[in-house]
Coordinates of C-alpha atoms in Angstrom, one line a residue:
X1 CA 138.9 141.7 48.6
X2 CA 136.8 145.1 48.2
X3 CA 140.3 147.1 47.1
X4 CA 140.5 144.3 43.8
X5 CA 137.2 144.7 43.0
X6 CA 137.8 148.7 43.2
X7 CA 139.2 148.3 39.6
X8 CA 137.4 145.0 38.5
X9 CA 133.7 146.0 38.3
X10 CA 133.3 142.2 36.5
X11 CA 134.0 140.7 40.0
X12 CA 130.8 142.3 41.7
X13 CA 128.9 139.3 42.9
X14 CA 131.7 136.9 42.3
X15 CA 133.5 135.2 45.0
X16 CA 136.9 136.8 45.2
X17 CA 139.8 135.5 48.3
X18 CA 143.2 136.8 48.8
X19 CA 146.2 135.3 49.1
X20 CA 148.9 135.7 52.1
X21 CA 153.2 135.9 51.4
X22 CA 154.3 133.4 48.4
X23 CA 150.0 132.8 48.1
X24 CA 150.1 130.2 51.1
X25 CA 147.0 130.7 52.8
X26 CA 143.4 133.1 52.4
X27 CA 143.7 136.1 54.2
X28 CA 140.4 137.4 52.9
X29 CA 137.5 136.7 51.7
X30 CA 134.5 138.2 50.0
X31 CA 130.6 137.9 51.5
X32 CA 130.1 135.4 48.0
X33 CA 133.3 133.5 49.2
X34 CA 132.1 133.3 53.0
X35 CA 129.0 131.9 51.6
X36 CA 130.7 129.0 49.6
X37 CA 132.2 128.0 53.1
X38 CA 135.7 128.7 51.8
X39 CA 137.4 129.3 55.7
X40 CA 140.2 131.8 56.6
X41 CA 143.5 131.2 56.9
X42 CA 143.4 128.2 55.0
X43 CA 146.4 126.7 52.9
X44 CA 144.8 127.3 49.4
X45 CA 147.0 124.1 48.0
X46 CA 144.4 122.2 50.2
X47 CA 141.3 124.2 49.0
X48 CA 142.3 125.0 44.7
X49 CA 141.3 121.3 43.5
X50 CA 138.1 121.3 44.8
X51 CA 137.3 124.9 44.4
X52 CA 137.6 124.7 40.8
X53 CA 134.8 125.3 38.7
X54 CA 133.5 127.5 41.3
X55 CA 134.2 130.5 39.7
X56 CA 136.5 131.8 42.5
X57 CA 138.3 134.9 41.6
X58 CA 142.1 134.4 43.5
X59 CA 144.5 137.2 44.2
X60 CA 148.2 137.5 45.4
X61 CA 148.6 140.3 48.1
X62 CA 148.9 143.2 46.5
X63 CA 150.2 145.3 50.3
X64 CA 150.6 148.8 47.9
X65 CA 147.4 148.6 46.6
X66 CA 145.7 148.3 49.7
X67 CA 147.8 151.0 51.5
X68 CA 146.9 153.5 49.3
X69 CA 143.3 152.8 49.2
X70 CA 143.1 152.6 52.7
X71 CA 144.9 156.2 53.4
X72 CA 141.8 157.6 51.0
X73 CA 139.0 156.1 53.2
X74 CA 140.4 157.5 56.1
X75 CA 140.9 160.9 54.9
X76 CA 137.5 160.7 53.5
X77 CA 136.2 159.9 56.9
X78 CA 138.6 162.4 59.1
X79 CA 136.5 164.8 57.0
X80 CA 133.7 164.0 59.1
X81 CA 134.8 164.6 62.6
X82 CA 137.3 166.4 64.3
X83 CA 138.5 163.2 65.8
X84 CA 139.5 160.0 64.3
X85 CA 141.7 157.2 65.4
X86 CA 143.3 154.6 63.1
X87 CA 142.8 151.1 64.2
X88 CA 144.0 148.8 61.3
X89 CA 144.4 149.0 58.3
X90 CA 140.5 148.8 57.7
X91 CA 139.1 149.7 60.9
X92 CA 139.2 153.2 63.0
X93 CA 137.4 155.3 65.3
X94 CA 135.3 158.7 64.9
X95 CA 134.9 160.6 67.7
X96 CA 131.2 162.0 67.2
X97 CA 131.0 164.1 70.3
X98 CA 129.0 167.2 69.3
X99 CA 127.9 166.2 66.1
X100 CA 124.6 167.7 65.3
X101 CA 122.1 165.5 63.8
X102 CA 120.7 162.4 63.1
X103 CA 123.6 159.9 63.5
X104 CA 122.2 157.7 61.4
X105 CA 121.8 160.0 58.6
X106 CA 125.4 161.2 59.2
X107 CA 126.6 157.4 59.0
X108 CA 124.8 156.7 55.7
X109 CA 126.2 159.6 54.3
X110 CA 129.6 158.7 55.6
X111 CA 129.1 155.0 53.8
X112 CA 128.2 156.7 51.0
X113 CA 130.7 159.5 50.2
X114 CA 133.4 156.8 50.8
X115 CA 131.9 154.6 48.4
X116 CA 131.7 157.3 46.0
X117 CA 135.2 159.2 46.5
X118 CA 137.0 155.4 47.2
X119 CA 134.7 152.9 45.6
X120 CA 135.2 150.8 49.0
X121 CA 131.9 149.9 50.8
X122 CA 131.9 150.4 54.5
X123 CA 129.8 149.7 57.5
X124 CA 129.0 151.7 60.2
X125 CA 128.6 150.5 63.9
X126 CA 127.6 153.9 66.2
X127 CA 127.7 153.4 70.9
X128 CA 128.7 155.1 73.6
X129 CA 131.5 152.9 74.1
X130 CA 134.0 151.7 71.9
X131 CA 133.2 147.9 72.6
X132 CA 129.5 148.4 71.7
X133 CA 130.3 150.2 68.3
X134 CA 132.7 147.3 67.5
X135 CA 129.6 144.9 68.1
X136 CA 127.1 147.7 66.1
X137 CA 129.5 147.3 63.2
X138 CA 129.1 143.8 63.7
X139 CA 125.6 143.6 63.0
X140 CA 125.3 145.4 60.6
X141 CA 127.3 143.4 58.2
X142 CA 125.2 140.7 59.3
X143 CA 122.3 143.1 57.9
X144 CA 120.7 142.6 61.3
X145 CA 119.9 146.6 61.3
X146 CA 116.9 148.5 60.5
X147 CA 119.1 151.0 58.0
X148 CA 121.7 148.7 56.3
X149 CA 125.1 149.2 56.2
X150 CA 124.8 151.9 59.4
X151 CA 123.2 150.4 63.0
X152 CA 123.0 153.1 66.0
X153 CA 123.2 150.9 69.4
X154 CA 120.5 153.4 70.8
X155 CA 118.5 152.2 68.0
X156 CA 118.3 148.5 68.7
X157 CA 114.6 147.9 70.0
X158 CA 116.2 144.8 72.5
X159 CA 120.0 145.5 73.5
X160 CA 120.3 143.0 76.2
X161 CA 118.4 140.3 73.5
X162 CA 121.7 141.4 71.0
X163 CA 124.3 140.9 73.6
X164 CA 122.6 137.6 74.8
X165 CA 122.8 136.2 71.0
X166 CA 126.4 137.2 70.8
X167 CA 128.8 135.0 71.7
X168 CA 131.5 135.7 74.1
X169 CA 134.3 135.3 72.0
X170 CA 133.1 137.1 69.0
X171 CA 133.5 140.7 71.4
X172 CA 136.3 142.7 70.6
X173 CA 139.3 142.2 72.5
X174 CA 138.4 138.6 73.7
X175 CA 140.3 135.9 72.2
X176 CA 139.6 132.6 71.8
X177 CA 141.7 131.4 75.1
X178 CA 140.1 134.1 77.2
X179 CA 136.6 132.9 75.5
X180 CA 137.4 129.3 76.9
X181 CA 138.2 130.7 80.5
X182 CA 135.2 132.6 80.5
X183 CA 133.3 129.8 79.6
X184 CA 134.8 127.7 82.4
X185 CA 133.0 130.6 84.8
X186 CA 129.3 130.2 82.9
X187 CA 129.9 133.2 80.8
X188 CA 129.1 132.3 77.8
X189 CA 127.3 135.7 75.8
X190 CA 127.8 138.9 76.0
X191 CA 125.1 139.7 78.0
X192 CA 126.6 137.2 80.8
X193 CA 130.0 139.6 80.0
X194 CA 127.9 142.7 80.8
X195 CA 126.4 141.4 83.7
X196 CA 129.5 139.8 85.2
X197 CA 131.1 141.4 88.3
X198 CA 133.7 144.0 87.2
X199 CA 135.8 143.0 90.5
X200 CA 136.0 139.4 89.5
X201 CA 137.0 140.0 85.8
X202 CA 139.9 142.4 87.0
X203 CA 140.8 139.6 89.3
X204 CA 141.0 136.8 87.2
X205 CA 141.8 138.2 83.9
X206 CA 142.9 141.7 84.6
X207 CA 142.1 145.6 83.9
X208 CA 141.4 145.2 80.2
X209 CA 139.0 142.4 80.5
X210 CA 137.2 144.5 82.9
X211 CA 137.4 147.4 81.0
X212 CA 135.4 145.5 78.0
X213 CA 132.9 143.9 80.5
X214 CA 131.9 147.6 82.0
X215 CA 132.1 149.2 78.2

């Protein structure tokens, strides 16, 4: 949704979703969309009738379009560590080991230089572990940071508090049968996920599930 608007200024602060293949279902939707309740992956034959009038700005996949943009942010941002690892096609990893600074500073910088340079806005979530960035990143689009777009775990006045009012399933890695399992043995949060015994989560759901509960 942000790579359309890169070249349709008019859509700022309009609801704009994406289409999947042959424009069957959403596949993305903007903060203004999210808010109208329009869901993901949703047939959009079911949704068009009664989104009309809405002012919904609609777009077919455009896979080239988003390639290309997404190959600029990243070499905008492997310009700011020696170290960076490609997730998806809109998510990656910097390696910030022996960065100088305030990491806050550098991550505001880092949101705005790509903004500038790709005219895609960013958020940046900064831990010692991969897992705890992932849920950084996560609050900050939630604007639930002191510093906007950018939230440094070591930051957060209450860590455990953040964990406890995240649910389990909404950590990285942990799908939505693995959430149910986890429920099953009263972890609910990922605080409960933090505090769970490393030797039973190996046990029951293996080494990766304990490698997210001890990250």
């Amino acid at each position: 949704a942000s790579c359309e608007r890169v070249f349709r200024p008019d859509l700022d602060g309009r609801p704009v979703v994406v289409l999947s293949n042959n424009d069957g279902c959403i596949v993305a939707r903007s903060a203004e969309a999210k808010a109208l309740g329009i869901p993901m992956a949703q047939p959009w034959f079911k949704l068009e009738a009664a989104l009309r009038g809405q002012n919904v700005a609609v777009f077919s996949s455009n896979y080239a379009l988003y390639g290309d943009l997404s190959r600029r942010v990243m070499q905008v941002l492997a310009g700011f560590c020696p170290r960076l690892e490609v997730y998806s096609i809109d998510e990656c990893f910097l390696d910030l080991a022996g960065a100088r600074g305030d990491r806050t500073a550098l991550g505001l910088d880092l949101v705005r230089t790509v903004k500038q340079w790709t005219g895609i806005p960013v958020s940046v979530g900064l831990g010692p572990t991969k897992t705890l960035a992932k849920i950084a990143n996560r609050l900050a689009k939630r604007g639930q940071g002191p510093d906007g777009p950018v939230l440094d775990w070591a930051r957060l006045p209450d860590p455990p508090a953040a964990l406890a009012a995240l649910a389990v399933e909404d950590v990285w890695g942990i799908a939505k049968r693995w959430g149910a399992r986890l429920r099953e043995l009263g972890i609910s949060t990922a605080q409960e996920l933090a505090a769970a015994d490393p030797r039973l989560l190996r046990k029951i759901f293996g080494v990766v599930m304990e490698r997210i509960g001890r990250e």
